mmCIF file of C-alpha atoms in Angstrom:
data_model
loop_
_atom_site.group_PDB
_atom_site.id
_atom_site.type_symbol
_atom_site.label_atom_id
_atom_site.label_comp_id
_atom_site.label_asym_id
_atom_site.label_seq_id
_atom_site.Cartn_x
_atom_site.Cartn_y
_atom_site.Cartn_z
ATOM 1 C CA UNK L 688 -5.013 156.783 36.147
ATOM 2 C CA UNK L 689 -2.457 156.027 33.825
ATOM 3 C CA UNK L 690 -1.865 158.777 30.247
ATOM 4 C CA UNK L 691 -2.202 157.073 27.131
ATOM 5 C CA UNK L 692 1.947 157.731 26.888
ATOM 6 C CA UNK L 693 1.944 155.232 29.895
ATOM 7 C CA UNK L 694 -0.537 152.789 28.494
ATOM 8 C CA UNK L 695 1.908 152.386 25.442
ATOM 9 C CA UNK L 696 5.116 152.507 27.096
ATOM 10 C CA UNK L 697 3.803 149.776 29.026
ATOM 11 C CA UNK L 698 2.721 147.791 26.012
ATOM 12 C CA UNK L 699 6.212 148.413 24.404
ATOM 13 C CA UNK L 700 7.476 146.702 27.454
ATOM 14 C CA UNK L 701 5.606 144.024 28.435
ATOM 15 C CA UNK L 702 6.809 142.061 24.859
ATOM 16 C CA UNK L 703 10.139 142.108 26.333
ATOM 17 C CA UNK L 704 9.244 140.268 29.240
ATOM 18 C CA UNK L 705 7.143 137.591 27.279
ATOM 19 C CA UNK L 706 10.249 136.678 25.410
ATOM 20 C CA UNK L 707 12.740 136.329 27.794
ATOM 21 C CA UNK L 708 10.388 134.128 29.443
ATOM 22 C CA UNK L 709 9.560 131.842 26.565
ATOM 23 C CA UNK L 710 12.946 131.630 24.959
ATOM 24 C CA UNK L 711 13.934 130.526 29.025
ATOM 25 C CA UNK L 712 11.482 127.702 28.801
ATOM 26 C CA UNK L 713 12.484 126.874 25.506
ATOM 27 C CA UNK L 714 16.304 126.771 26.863
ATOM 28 C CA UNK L 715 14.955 124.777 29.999
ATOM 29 C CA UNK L 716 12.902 122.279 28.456
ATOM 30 C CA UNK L 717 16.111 121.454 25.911
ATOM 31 C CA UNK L 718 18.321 120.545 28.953
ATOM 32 C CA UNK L 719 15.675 118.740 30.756
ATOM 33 C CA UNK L 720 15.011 116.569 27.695
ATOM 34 C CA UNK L 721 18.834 116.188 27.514
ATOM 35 C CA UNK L 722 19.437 115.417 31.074
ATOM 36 C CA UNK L 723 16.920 113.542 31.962
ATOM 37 C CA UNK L 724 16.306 116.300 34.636
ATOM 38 C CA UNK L 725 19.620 115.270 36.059
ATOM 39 C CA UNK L 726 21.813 118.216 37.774
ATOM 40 C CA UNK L 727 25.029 117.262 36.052
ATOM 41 C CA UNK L 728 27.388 119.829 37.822
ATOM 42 C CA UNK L 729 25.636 119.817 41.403
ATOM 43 C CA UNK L 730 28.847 121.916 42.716
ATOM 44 C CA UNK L 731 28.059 125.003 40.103
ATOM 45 C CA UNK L 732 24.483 124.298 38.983
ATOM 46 C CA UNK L 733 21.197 124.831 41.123
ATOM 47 C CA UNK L 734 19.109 121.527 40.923
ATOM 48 C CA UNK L 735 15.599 121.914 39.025
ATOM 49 C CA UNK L 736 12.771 121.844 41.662
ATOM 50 C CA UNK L 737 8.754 123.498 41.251
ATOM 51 C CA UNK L 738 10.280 126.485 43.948
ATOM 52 C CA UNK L 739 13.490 126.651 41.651
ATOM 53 C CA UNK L 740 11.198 126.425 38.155
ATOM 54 C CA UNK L 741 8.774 129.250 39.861
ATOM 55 C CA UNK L 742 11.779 131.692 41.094
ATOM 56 C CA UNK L 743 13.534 131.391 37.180
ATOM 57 C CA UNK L 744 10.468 132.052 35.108
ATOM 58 C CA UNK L 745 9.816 135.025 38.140
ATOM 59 C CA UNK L 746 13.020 136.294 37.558
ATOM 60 C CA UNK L 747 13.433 135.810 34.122
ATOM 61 C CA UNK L 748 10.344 137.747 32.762
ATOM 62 C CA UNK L 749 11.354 140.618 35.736
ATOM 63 C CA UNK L 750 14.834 140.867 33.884
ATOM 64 C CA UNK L 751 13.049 140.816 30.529
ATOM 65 C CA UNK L 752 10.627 143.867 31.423
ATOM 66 C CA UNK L 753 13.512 145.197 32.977
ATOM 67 C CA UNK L 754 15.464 145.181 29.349
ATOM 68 C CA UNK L 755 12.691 146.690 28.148
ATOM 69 C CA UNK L 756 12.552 149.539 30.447
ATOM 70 C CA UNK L 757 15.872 150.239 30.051
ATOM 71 C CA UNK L 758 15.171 150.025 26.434
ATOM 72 C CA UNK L 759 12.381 152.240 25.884
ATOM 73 C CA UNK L 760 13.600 154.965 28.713
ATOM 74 C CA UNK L 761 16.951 155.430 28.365
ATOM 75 C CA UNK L 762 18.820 153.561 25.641
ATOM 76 C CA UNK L 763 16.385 154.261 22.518
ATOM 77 C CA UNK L 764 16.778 157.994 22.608
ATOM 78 C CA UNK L 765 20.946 157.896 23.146
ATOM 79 C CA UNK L 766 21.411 155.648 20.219
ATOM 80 C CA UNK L 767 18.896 157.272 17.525
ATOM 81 C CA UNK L 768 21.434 158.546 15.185
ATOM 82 C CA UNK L 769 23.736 155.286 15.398
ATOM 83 C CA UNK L 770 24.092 153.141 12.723
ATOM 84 C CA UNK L 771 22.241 149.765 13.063
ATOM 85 C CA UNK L 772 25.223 148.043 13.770
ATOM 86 C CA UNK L 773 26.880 149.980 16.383
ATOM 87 C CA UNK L 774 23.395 150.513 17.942
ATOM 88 C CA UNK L 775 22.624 146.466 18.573
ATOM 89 C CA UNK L 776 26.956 146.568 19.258
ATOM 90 C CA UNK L 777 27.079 148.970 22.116
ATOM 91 C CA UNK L 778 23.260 148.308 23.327
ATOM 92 C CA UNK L 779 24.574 144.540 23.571
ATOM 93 C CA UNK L 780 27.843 145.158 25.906
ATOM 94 C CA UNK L 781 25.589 147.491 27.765
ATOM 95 C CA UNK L 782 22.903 144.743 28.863
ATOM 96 C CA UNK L 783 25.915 141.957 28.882
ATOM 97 C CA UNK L 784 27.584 143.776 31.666
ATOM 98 C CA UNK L 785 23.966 144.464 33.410
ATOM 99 C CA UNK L 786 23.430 140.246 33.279
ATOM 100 C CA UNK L 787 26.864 139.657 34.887
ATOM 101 C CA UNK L 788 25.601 141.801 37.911
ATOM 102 C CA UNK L 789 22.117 140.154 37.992
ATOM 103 C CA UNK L 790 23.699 136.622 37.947
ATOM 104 C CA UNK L 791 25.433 137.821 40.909
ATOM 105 C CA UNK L 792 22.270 138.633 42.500
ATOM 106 C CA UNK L 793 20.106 136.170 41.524
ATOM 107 C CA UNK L 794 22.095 132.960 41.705
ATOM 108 C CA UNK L 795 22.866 132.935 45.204
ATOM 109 C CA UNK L 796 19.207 133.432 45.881
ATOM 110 C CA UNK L 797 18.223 130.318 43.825
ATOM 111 C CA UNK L 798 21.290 128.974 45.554
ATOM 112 C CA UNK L 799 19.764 129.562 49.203
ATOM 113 C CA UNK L 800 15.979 128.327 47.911
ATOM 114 C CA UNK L 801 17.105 125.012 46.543
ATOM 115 C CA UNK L 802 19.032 124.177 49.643
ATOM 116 C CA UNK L 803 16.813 125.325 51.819
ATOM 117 C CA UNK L 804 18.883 127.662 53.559
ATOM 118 C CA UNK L 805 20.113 131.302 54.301
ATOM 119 C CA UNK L 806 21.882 132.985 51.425
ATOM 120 C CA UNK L 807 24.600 133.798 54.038
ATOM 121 C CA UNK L 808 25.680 130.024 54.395
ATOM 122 C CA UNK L 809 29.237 129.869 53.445
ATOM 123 C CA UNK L 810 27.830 127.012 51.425
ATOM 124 C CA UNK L 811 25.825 129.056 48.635
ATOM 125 C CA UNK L 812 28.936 131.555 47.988
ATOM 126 C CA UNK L 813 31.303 128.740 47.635
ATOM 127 C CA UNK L 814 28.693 127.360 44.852
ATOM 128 C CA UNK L 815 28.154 130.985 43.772
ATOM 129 C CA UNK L 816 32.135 130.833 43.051
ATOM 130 C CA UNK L 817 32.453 127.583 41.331
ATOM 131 C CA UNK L 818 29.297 128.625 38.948
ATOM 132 C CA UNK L 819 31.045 131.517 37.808
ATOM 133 C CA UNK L 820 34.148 129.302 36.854
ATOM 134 C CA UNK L 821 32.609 126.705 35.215
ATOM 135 C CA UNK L 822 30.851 125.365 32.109
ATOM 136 C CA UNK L 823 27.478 126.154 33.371
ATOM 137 C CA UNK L 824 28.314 129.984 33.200
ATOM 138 C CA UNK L 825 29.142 129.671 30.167
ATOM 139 C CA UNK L 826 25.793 128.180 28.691
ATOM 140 C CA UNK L 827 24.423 130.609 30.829
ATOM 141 C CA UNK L 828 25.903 133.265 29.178
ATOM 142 C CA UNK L 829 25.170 132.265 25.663
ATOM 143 C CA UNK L 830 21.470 131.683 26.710
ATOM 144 C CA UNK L 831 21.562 135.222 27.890
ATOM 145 C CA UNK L 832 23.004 136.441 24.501
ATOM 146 C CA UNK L 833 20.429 134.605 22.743
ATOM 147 C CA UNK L 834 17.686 136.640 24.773
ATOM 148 C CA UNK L 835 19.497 139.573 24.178
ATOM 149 C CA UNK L 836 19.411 139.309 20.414
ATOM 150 C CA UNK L 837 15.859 138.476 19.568
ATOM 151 C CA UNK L 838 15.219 141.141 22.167
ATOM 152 C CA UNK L 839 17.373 144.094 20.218
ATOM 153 C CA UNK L 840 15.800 142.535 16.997
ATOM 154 C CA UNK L 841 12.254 142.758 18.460
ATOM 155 C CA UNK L 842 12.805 146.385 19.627
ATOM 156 C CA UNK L 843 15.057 147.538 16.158
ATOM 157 C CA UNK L 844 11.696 146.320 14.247
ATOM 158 C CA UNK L 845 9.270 147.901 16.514
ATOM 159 C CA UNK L 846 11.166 151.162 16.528
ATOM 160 C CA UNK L 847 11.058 150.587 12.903
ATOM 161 C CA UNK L 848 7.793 149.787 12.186
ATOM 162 C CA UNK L 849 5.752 151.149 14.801
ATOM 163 C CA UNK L 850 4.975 148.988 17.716
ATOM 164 C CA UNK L 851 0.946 148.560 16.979
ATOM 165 C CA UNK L 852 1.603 147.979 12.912
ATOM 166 C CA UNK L 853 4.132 145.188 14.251
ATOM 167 C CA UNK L 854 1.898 143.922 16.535
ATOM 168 C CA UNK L 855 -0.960 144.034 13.942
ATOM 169 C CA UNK L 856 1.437 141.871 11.510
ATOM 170 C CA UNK L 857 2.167 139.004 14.414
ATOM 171 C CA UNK L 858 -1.467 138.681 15.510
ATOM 172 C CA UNK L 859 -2.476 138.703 11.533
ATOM 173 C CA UNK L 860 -5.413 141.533 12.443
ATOM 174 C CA UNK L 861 -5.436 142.396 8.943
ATOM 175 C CA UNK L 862 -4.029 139.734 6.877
ATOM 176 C CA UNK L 863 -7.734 139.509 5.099
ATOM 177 C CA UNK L 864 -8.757 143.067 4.705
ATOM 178 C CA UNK L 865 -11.404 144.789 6.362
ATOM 179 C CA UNK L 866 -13.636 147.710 6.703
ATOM 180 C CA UNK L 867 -13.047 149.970 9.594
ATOM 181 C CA UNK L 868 -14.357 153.894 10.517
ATOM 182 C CA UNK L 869 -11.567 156.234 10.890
ATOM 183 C CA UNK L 870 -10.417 159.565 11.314
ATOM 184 C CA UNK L 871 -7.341 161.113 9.120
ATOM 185 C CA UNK L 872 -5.415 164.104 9.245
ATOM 186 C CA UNK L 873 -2.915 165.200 6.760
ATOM 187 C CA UNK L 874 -0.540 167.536 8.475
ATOM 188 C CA UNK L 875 2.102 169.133 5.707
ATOM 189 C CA UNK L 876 4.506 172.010 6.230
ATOM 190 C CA UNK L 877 4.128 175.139 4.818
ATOM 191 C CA UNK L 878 6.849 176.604 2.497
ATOM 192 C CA UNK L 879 9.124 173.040 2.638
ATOM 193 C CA UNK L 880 10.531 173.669 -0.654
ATOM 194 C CA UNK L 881 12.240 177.104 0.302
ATOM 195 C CA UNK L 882 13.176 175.875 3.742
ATOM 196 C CA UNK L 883 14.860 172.586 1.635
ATOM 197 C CA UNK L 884 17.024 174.967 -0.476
ATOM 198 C CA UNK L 885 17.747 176.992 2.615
ATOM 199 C CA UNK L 886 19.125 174.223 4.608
ATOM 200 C CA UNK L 887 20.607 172.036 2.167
ATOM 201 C CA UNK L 888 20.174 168.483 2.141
ATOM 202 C CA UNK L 889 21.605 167.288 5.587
ATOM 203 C CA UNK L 890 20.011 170.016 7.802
ATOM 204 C CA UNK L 891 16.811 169.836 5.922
ATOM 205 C CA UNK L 892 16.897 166.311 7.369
ATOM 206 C CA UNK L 893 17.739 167.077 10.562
ATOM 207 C CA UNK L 894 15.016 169.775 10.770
ATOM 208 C CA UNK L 895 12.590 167.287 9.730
ATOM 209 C CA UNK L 896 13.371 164.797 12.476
ATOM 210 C CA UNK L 897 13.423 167.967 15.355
ATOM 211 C CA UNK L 898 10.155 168.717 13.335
ATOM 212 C CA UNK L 899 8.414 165.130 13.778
ATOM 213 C CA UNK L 900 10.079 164.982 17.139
ATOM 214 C CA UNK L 901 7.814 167.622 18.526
ATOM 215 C CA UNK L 902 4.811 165.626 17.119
ATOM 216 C CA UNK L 903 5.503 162.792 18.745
ATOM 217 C CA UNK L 904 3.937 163.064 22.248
ATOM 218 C CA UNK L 905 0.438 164.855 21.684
ATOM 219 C CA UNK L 906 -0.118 162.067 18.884
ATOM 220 C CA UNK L 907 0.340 159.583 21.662
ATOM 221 C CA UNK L 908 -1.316 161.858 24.177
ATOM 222 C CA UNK L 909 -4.227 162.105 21.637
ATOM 223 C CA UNK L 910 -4.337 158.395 20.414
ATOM 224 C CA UNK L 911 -3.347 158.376 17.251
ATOM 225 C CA UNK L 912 -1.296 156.495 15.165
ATOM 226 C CA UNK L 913 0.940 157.390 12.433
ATOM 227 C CA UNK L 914 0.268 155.988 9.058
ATOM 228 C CA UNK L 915 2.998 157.473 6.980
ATOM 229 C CA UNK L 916 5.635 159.863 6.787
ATOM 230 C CA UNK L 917 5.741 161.593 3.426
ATOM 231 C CA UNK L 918 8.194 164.117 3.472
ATOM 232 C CA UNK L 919 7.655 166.747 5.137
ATOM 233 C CA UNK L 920 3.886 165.132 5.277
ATOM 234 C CA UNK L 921 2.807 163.077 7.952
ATOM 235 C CA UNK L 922 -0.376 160.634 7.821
ATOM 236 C CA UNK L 923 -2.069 160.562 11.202
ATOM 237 C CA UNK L 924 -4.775 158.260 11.865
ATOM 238 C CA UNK L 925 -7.284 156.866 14.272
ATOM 239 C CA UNK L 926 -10.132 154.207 15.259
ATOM 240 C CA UNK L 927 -13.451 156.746 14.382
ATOM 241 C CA UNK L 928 -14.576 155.804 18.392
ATOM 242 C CA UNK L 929 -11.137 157.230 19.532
ATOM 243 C CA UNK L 930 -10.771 160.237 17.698
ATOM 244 C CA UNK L 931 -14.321 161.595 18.916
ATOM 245 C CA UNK L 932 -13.415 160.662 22.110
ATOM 246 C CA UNK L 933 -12.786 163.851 23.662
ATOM 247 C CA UNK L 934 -12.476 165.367 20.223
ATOM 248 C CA UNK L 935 -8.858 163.855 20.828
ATOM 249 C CA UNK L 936 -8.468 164.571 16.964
ATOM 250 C CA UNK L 937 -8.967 168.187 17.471
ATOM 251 C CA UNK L 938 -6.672 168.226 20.318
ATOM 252 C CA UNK L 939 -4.023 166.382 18.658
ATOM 253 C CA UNK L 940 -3.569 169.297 16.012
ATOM 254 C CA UNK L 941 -3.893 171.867 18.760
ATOM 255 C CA UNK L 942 -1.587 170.443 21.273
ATOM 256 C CA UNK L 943 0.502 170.187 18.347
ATOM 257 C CA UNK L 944 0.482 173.455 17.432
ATOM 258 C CA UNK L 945 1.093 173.979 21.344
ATOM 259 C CA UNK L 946 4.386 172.492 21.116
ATOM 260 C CA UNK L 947 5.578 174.115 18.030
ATOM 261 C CA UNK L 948 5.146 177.429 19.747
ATOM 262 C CA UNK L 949 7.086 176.226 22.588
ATOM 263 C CA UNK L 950 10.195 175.013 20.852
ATOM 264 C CA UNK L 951 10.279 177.635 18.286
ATOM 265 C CA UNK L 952 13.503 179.322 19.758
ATOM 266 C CA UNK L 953 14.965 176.028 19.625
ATOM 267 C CA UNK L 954 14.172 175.611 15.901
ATOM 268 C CA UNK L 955 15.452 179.129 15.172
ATOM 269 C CA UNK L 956 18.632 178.557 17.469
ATOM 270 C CA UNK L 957 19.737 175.313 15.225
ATOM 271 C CA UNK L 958 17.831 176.253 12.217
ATOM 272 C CA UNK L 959 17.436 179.542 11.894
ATOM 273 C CA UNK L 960 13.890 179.461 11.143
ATOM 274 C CA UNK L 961 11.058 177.680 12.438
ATOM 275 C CA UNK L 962 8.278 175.169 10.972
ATOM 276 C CA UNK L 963 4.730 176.547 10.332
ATOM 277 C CA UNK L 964 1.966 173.695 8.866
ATOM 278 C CA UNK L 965 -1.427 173.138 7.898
ATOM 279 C CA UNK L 966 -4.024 170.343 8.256
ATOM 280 C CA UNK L 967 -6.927 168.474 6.821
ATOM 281 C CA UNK L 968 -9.361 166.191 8.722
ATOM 282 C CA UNK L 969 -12.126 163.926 7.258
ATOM 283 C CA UNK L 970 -13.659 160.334 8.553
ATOM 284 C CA UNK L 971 -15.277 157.578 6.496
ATOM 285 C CA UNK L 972 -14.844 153.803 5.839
ATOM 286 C CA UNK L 973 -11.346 152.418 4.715
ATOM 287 C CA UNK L 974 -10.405 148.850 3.280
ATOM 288 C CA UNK L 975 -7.687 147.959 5.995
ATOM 289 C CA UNK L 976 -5.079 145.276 5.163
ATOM 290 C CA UNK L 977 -1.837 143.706 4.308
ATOM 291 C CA UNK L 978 -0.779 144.552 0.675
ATOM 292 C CA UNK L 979 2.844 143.904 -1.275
ATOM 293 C CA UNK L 980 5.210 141.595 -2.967
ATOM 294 C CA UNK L 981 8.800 142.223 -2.318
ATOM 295 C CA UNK L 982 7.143 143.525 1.080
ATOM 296 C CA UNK L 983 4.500 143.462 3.405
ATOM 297 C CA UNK L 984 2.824 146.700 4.398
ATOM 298 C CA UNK L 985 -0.800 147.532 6.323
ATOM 299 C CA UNK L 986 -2.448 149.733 4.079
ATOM 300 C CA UNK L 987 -5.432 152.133 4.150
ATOM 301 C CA UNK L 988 -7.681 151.966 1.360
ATOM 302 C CA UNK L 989 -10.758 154.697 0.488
ATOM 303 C CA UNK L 990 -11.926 157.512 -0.966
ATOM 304 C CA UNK L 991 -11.574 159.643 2.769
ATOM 305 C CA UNK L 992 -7.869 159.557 1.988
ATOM 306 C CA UNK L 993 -8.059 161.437 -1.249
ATOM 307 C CA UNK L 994 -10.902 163.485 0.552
ATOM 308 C CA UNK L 995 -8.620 164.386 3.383
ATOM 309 C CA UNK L 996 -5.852 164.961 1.351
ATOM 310 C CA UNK L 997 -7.628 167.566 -1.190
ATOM 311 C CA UNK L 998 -9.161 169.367 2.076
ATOM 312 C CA UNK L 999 -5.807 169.891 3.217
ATOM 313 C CA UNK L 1000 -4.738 171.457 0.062
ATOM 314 C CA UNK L 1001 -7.418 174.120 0.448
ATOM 315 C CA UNK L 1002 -5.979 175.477 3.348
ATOM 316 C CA UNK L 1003 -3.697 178.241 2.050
ATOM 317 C CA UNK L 1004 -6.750 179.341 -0.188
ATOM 318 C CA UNK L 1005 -8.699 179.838 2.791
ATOM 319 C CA UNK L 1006 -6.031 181.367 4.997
ATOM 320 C CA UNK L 1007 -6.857 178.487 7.205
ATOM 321 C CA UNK L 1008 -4.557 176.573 9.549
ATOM 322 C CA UNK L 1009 -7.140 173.408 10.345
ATOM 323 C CA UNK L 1010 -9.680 172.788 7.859
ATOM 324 C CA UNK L 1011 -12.247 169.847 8.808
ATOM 325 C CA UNK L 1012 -15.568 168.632 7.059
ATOM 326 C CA UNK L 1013 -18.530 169.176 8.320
ATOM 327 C CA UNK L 1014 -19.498 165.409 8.674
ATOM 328 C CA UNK L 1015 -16.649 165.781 10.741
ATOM 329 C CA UNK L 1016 -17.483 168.363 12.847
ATOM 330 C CA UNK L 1017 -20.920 166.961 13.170
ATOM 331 C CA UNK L 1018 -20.135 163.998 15.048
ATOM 332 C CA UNK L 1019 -18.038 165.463 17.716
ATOM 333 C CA UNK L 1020 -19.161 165.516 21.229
ATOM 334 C CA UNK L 1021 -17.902 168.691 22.581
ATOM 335 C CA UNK L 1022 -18.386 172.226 19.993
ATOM 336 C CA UNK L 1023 -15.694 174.079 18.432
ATOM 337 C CA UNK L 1024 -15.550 177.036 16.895
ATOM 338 C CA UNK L 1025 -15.638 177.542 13.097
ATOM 339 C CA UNK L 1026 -15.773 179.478 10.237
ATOM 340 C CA UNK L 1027 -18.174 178.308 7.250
ATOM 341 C CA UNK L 1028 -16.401 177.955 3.982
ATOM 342 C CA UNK L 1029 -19.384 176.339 1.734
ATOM 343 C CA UNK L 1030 -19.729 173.881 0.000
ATOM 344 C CA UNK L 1031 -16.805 172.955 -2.367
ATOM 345 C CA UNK L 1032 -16.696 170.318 -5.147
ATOM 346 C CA UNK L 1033 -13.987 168.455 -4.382
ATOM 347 C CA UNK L 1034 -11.436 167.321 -7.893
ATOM 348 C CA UNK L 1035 -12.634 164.055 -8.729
ATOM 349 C CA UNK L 1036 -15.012 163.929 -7.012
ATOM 350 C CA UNK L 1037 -19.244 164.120 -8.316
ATOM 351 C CA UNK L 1038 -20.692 165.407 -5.240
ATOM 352 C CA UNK L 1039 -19.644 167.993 -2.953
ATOM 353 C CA UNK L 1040 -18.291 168.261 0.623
ATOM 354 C CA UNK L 1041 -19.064 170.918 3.199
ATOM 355 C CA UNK L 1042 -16.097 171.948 4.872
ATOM 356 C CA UNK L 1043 -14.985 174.365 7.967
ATOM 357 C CA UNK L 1044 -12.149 176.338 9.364
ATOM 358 C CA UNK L 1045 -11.358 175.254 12.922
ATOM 359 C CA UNK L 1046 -10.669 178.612 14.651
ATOM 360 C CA UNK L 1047 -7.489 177.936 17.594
ATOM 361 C CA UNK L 1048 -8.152 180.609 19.538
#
């Protein structure tokens, strides 16, 4: 059974493959229409038959996934701390020289299938020769930089964005808002200020992305999605159904804390000190939707975000590192432990809200 990490790598991936193979039907159908379906160049170009059309889209959307793969498993991490520019620069040559080879691969096998014959028939590496010398290679080529490009701009976006916020924009889930159930957590560092002037600017930064870094996989492991980064605050949300699931909420913050333990030589080796942080949990109904002028952003809108938030704040006056309510805690399926802290009337708000400690032990 496949994690949730491999569930949404494979989602990251599959895009890549849809638009290599629409943006190669949109190439296709624009020399059909201009050739009459004519091969012009039958020495260097492989006549358009079904088996042909078949084998190209096949191979096409396999060397869009594999762009993708390559994307998501080994490229995104090298080129993190590169500019913009140099990242789409040297990503591009990369996958440039990767097409030459899979030209050389592929074309003698469409070669062999439109002539009906064995790809080692001096006949199909004689055409394999001419294609790479002639005009047809290079519209090839340009077609494959073309794919290339909206394929860097599609992953530079999601990377950006987040890849379930951009695919909420392109499907329009919440251009008209709507009410949904969720779960948030407000997850803040303790002590930021004095770790800030301890640091300095640039390796306060730094420590912030190791810091999120370790985050990263248990809130994919647990399902949830980031809302926003706030500093040294981070937003994490999910669906209400998902985060009871499992009490995967719960376990987010714990396998969280996991990790934290686990790399805090490696903070205090490039930091000298290592992060410590507190949470707040709550669930209720948000407004969910597209908001902005200058620019589009999917917000959440509700009175369990200023709930959350002011829960969170009560955890140093509790000596708590997890404090949940107890609307919360009531709808999980499986128990945790707790510690009662009352009933506390919240700023702002008229009536109160029971809240817990969630003991980690």
């Amino acid at each position: 059974m496949l994690s949730p990490k491999q569930k949404r790598n494979i989602s990251r991936i599959i895009p890549f493959g849809i638009i290599w193979l629409v943006t190669g039907w949109v190439f296709l159908l624009a020399e059909t229409v201009a050739t009459g379906n004519q091969n012009l160049n039958p020495d260097s170009a492989v006549s358009l038959t079904i088996p042909v059309f078949i084998f190209a889209s096949l191979a096409v959307t396999s060397v869009g996934l594999l762009v993708g793969l390559i994307e998501l498993v080994i490229l995104e991490k090298r080129f993190r701390h590169y500019s913009f520019k140099r990242k789409v620069g040297y990503k591009f040559l990369i996958y440039l020289l990767l097409m030459l080879v899979i030209q050389a691969l592929f074309f003698p096998i469409a070669s062999a299938i439109e002539l009906n014959t064995s790809i080692l028939n001096q006949q199909i590496w004689k055409k394999t020769l001419q294609f790479f010398q002639s005009i047809v290679f290079i519209n090839t080529m340009f077609q494959i930089s073309f794919h290339l490009a909206i394929s860097l701009l599609y992953a530079a976006i999601s990377e950006n964005l987040g890849h379930q916020v951009m695919f909420n924009f392109f499907t329009g889930k919440y251009h008209k808002p709507r009410v949904e159930e969720r779960i948030f957590m407000f997850l803040d560092m303790k002590h930021s200020t004095a770790i800030a002037e301890k640091l300095g600017h640039i390796n306060y930064f730094n420590f912030l992305q190791q810091y999120y870094d370790v985050m990263t996989d248990p809130i994919i492991n647990h399902l949830g999605e980031v809302y926003q980064y706030i500093g040294d605050e981070v937003v994490v949300s999910w669906k209400q159904e998902q985060g009871l699931n499992k009490n995967h909420c719960i376990e987010c913050f714990k396998e969280i804390a996991s990790s934290m333990n686990k790399t805090r030589n490696l903070f205090h080796q490039n930091f000298g000190i290592s992060p410590e942080f507190k949470a707040g949990m709550h669930l209720g109904a948000v407004t969910t939707g597209e908001i902005g002028a200058l620019k589009k952003e999917i917000v959440f809108s509700g009175d369990v975000l200023n709930t959350t938030a002011r829960i969170q704040a009560l955890c140093n006056e509790h000596d708590a590192s997890l404090i949940i309510s107890e609307e919360l805690k009531d709808q999980l399926p499986q128990e945790i432990t707790t510690r009662d802290l009352g009933a506390i009337k919240l700023k702002g708000k008229s009536q109160s809200t029971n809240i817990v400690a969630v003991e980690m032990g």
